[in-house]
Short mmCIF file of N, CA and C in Angstrom, two decimals:
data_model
loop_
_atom_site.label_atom_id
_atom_site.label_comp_id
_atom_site.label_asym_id
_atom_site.label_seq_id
_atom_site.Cartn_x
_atom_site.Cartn_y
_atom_site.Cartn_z
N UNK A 1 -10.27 2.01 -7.73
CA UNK A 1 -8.93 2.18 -7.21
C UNK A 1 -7.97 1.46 -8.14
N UNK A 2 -6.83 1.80 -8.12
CA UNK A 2 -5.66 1.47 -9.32
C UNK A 2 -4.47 1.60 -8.61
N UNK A 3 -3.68 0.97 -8.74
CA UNK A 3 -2.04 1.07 -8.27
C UNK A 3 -0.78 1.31 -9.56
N UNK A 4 -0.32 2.18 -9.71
CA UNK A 4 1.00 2.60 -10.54
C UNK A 4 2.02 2.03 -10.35
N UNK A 5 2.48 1.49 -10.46
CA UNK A 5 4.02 1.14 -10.63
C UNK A 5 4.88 1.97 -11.85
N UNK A 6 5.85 3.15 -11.47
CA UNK A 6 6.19 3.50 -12.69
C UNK A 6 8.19 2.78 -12.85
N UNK A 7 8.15 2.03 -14.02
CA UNK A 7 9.42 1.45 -14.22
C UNK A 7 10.72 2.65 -14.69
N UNK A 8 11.43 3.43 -13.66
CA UNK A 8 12.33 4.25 -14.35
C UNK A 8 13.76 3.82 -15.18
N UNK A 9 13.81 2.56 -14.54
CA UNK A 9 15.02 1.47 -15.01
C UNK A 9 16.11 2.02 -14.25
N UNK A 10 15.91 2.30 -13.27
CA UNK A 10 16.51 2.12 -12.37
C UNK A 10 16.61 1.87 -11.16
N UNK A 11 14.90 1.10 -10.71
CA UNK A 11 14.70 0.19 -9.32
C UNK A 11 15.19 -0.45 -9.37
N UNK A 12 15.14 -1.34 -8.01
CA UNK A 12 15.32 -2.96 -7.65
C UNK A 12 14.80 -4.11 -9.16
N UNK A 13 15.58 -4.57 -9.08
CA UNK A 13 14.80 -6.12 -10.01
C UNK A 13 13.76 -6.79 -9.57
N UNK A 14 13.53 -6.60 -8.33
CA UNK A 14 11.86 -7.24 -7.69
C UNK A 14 11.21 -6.44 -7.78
N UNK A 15 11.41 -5.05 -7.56
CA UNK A 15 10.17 -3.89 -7.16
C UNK A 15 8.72 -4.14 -7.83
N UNK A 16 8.87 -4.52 -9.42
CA UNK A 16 7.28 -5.04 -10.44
C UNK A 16 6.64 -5.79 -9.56
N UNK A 17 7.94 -6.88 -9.07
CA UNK A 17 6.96 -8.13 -8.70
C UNK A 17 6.56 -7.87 -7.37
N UNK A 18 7.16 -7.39 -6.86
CA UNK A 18 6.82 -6.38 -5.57
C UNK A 18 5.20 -5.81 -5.64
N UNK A 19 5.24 -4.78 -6.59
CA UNK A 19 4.57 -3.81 -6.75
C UNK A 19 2.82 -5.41 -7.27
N UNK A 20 3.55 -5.72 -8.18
CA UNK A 20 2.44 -6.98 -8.41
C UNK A 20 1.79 -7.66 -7.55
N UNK A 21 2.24 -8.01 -6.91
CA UNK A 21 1.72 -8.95 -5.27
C UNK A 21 1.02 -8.19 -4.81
N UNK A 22 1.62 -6.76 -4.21
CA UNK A 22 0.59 -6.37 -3.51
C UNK A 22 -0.88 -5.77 -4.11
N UNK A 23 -0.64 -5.62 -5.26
CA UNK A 23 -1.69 -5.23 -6.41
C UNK A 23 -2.73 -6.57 -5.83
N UNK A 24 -2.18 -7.57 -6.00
CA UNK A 24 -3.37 -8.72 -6.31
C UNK A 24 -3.87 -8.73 -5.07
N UNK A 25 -2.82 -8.86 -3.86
CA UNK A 25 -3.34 -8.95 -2.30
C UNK A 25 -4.33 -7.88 -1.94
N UNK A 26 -4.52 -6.56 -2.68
CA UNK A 26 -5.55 -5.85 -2.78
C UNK A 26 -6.66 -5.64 -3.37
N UNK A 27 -6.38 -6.54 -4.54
CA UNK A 27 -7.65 -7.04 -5.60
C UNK A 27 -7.57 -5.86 -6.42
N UNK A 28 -6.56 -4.77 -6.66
CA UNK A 28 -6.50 -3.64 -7.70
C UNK A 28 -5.76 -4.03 -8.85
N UNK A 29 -6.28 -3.14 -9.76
CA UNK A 29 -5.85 -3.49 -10.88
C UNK A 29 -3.95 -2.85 -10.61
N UNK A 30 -2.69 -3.14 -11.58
CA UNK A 30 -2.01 -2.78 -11.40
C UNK A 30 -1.27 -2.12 -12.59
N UNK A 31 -1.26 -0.88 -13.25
CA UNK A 31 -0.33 -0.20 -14.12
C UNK A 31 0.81 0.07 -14.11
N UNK A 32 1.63 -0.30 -15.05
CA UNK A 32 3.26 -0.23 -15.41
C UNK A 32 3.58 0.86 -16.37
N UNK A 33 3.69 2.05 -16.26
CA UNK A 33 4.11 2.73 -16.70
C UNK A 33 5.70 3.59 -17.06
N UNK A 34 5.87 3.64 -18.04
CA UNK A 34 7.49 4.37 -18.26
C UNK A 34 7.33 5.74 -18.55
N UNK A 35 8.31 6.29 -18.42
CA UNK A 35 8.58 7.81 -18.42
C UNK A 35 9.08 7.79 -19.69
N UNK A 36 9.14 9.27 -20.16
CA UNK A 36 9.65 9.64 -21.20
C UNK A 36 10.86 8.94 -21.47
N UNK A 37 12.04 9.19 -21.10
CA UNK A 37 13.02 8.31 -20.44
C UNK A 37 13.39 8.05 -19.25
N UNK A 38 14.40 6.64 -19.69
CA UNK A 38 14.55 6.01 -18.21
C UNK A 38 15.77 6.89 -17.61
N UNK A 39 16.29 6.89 -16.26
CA UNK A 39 16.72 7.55 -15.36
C UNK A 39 18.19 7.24 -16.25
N UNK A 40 18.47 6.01 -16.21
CA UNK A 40 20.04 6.04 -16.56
C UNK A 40 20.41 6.86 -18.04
N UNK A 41 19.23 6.46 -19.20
CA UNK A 41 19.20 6.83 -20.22
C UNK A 41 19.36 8.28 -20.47
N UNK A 42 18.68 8.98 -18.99
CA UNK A 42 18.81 10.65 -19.26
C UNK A 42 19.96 11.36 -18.22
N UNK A 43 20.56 10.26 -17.81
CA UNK A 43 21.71 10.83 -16.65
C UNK A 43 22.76 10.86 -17.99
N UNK A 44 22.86 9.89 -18.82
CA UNK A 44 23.30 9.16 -20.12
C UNK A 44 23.72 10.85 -21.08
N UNK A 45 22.33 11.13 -20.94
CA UNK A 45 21.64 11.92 -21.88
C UNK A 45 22.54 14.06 -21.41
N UNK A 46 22.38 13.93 -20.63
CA UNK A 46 22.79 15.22 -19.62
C UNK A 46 24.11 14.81 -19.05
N UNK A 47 24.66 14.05 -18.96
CA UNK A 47 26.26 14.12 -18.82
C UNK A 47 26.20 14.52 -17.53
N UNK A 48 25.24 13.80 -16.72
CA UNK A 48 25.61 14.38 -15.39
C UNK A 48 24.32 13.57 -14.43
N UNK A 49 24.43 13.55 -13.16
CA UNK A 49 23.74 12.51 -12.47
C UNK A 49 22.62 13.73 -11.55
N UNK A 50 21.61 13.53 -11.34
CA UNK A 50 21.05 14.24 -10.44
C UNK A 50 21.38 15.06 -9.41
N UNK A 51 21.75 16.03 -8.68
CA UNK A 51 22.26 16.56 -7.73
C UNK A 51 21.20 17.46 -6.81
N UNK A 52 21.70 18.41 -5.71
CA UNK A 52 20.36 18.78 -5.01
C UNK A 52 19.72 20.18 -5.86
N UNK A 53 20.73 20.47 -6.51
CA UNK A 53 20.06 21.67 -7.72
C UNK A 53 19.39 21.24 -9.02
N UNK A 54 20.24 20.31 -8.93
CA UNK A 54 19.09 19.59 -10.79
C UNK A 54 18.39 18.20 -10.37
N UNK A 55 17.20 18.01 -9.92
CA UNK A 55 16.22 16.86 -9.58
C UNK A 55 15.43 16.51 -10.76
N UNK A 56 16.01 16.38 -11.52
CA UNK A 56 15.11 15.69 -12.76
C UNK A 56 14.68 14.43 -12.98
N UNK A 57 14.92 13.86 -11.97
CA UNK A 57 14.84 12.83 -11.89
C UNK A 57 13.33 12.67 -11.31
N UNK A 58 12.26 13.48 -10.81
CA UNK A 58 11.05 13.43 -10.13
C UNK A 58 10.63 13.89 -11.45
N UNK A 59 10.48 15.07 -11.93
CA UNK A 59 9.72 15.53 -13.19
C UNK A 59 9.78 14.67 -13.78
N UNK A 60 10.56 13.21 -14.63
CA UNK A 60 10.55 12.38 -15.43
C UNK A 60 9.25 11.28 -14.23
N UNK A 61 9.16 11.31 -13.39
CA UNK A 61 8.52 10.19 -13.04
C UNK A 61 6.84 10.97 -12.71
N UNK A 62 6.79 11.91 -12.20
CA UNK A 62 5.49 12.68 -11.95
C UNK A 62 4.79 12.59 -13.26
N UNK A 63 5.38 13.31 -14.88
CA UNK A 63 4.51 13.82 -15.79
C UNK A 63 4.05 12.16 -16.12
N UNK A 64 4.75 11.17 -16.05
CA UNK A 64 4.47 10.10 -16.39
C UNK A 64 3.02 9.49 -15.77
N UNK A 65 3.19 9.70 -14.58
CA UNK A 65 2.06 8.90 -13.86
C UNK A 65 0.75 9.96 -13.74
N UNK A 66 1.03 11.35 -14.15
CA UNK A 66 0.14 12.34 -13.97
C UNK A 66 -0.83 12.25 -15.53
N UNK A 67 0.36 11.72 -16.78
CA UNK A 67 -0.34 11.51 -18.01
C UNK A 67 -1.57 10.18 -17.70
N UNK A 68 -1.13 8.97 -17.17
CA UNK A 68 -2.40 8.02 -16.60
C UNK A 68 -3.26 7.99 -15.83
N UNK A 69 -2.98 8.75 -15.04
CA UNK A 69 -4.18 9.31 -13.99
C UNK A 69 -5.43 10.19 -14.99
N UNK A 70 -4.73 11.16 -15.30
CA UNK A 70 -5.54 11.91 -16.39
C UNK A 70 -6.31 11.13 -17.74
N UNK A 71 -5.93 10.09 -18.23
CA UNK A 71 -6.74 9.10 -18.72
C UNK A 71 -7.34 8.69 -18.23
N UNK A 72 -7.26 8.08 -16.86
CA UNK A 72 -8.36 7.28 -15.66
C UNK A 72 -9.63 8.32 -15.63
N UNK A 73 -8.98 9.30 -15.41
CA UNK A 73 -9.90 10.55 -14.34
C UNK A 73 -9.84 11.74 -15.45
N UNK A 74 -10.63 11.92 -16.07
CA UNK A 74 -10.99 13.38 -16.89
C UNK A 74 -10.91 14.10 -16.11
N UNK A 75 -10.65 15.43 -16.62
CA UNK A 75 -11.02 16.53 -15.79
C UNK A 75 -12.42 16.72 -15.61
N UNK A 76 -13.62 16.37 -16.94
CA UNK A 76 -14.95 16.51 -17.21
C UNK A 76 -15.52 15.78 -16.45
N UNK A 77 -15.27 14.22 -15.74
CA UNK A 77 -15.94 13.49 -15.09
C UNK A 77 -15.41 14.30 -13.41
N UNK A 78 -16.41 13.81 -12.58
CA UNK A 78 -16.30 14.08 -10.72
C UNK A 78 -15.57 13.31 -10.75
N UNK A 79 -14.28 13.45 -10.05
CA UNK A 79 -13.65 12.11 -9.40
C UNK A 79 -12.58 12.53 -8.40
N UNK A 80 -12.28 11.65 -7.17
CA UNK A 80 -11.40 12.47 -6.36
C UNK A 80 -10.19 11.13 -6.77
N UNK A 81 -8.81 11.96 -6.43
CA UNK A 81 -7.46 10.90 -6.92
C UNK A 81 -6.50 10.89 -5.28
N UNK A 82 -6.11 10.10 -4.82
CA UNK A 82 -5.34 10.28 -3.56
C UNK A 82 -4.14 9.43 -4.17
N UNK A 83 -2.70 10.01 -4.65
CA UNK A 83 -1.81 9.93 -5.58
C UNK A 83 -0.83 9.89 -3.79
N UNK A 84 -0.24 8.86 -4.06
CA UNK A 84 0.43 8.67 -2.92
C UNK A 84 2.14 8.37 -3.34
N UNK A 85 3.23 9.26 -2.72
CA UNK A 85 3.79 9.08 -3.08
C UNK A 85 5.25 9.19 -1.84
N UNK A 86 6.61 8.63 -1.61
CA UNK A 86 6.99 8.94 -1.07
C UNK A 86 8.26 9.77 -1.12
N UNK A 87 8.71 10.76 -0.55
CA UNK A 87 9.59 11.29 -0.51
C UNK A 87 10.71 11.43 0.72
N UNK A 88 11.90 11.49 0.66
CA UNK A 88 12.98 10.79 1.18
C UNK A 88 13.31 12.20 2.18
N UNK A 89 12.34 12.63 3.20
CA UNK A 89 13.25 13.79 3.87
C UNK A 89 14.24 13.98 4.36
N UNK A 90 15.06 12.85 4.99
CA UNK A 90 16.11 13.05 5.29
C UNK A 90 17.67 13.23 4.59
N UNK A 91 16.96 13.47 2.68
CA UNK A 91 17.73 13.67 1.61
C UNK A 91 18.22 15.37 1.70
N UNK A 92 17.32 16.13 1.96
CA UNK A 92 17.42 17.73 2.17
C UNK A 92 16.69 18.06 2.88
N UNK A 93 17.43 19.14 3.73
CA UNK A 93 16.51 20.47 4.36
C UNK A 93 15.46 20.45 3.40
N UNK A 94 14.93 20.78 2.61
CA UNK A 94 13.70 21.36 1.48
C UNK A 94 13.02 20.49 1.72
N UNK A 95 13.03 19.20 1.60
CA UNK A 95 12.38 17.70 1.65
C UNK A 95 11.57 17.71 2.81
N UNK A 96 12.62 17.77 3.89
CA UNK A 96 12.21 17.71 5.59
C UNK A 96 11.07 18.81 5.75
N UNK A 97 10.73 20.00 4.54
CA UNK A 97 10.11 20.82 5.20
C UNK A 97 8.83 20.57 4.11
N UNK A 98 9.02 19.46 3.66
CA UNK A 98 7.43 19.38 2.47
C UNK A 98 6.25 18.97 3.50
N UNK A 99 5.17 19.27 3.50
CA UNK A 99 3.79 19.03 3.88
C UNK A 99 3.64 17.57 4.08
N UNK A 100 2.75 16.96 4.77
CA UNK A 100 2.76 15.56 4.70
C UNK A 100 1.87 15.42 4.11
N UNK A 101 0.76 16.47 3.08
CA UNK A 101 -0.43 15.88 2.65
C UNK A 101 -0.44 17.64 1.67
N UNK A 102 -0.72 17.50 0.59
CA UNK A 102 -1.01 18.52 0.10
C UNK A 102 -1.84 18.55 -1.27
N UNK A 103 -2.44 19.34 -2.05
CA UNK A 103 -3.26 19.53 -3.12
C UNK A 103 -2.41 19.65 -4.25
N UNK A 104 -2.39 18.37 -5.32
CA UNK A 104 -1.99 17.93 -6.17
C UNK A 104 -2.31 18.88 -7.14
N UNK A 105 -1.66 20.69 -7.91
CA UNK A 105 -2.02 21.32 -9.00
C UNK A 105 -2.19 20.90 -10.10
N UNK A 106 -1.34 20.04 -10.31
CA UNK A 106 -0.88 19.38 -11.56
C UNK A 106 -2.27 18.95 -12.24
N UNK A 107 -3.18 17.98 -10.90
CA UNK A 107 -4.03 17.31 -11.37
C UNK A 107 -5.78 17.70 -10.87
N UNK A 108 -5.61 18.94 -10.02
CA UNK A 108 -6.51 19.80 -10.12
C UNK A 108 -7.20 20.67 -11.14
N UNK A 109 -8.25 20.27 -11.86
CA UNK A 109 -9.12 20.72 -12.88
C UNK A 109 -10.44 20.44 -13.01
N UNK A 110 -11.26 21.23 -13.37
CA UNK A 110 -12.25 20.59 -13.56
C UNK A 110 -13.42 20.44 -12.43
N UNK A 111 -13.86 19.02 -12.74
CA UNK A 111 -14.09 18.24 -11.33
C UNK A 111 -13.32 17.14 -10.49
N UNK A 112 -12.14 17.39 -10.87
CA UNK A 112 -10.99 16.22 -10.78
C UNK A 112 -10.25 17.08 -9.62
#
């Protein structure tokens, strides 16, 4: 078992140490990972801030943590991944209507 922390640079200033504590209080190891770029850097970048039509802001944080998982977990080795993540339904209708549990494509291959 492994815990992610991915830094978009634009959490809380505790969230690491956050994310750290409970790492140790679980005895898991804990990964810090960055995205391609950070959130401000590509709001920066696109001249424009996230809205409910352009969410780019999840694709920068998914391919990130989906690239370390996939190092952990080959597709060639058996391994099952329970990638936990949360999402804010009361942000959109669309949100409110996501699954509470569903099959990760991204990281379906293989025996993975």
């Amino acid at each position: 078992m492994i815990a992610i922390h991915l830094a978009t640079g634009a959490e809380w200033s505790c969230t690491e140490d956050i994310a750290s504590k409970i790492a140790k209080l679980l005895n898991i190891p804990l990964y810090v990972v960055h995205p391609k770029w950070t959130i401000p850097d590509y709001i920066e970048h696109r001249l424009r801030f996230p809205d409910m039509r352009r969410r780019f802001c999840t694709s920068l944080k998914t391919s990130a943590i989906d690239k370390l998982l996939r190092k952990f977990f080959p597709a060639t080795a058996s391994s099952k991944i329970l990638s936990v993540t949360g999402e804010r339904r009361e942000e959109s209708s669309h949100r409110a209507k996501l699954s509470e549990f569903e099959p990760c494509t991204r990281l379906t291959a293989g025996q993975r």
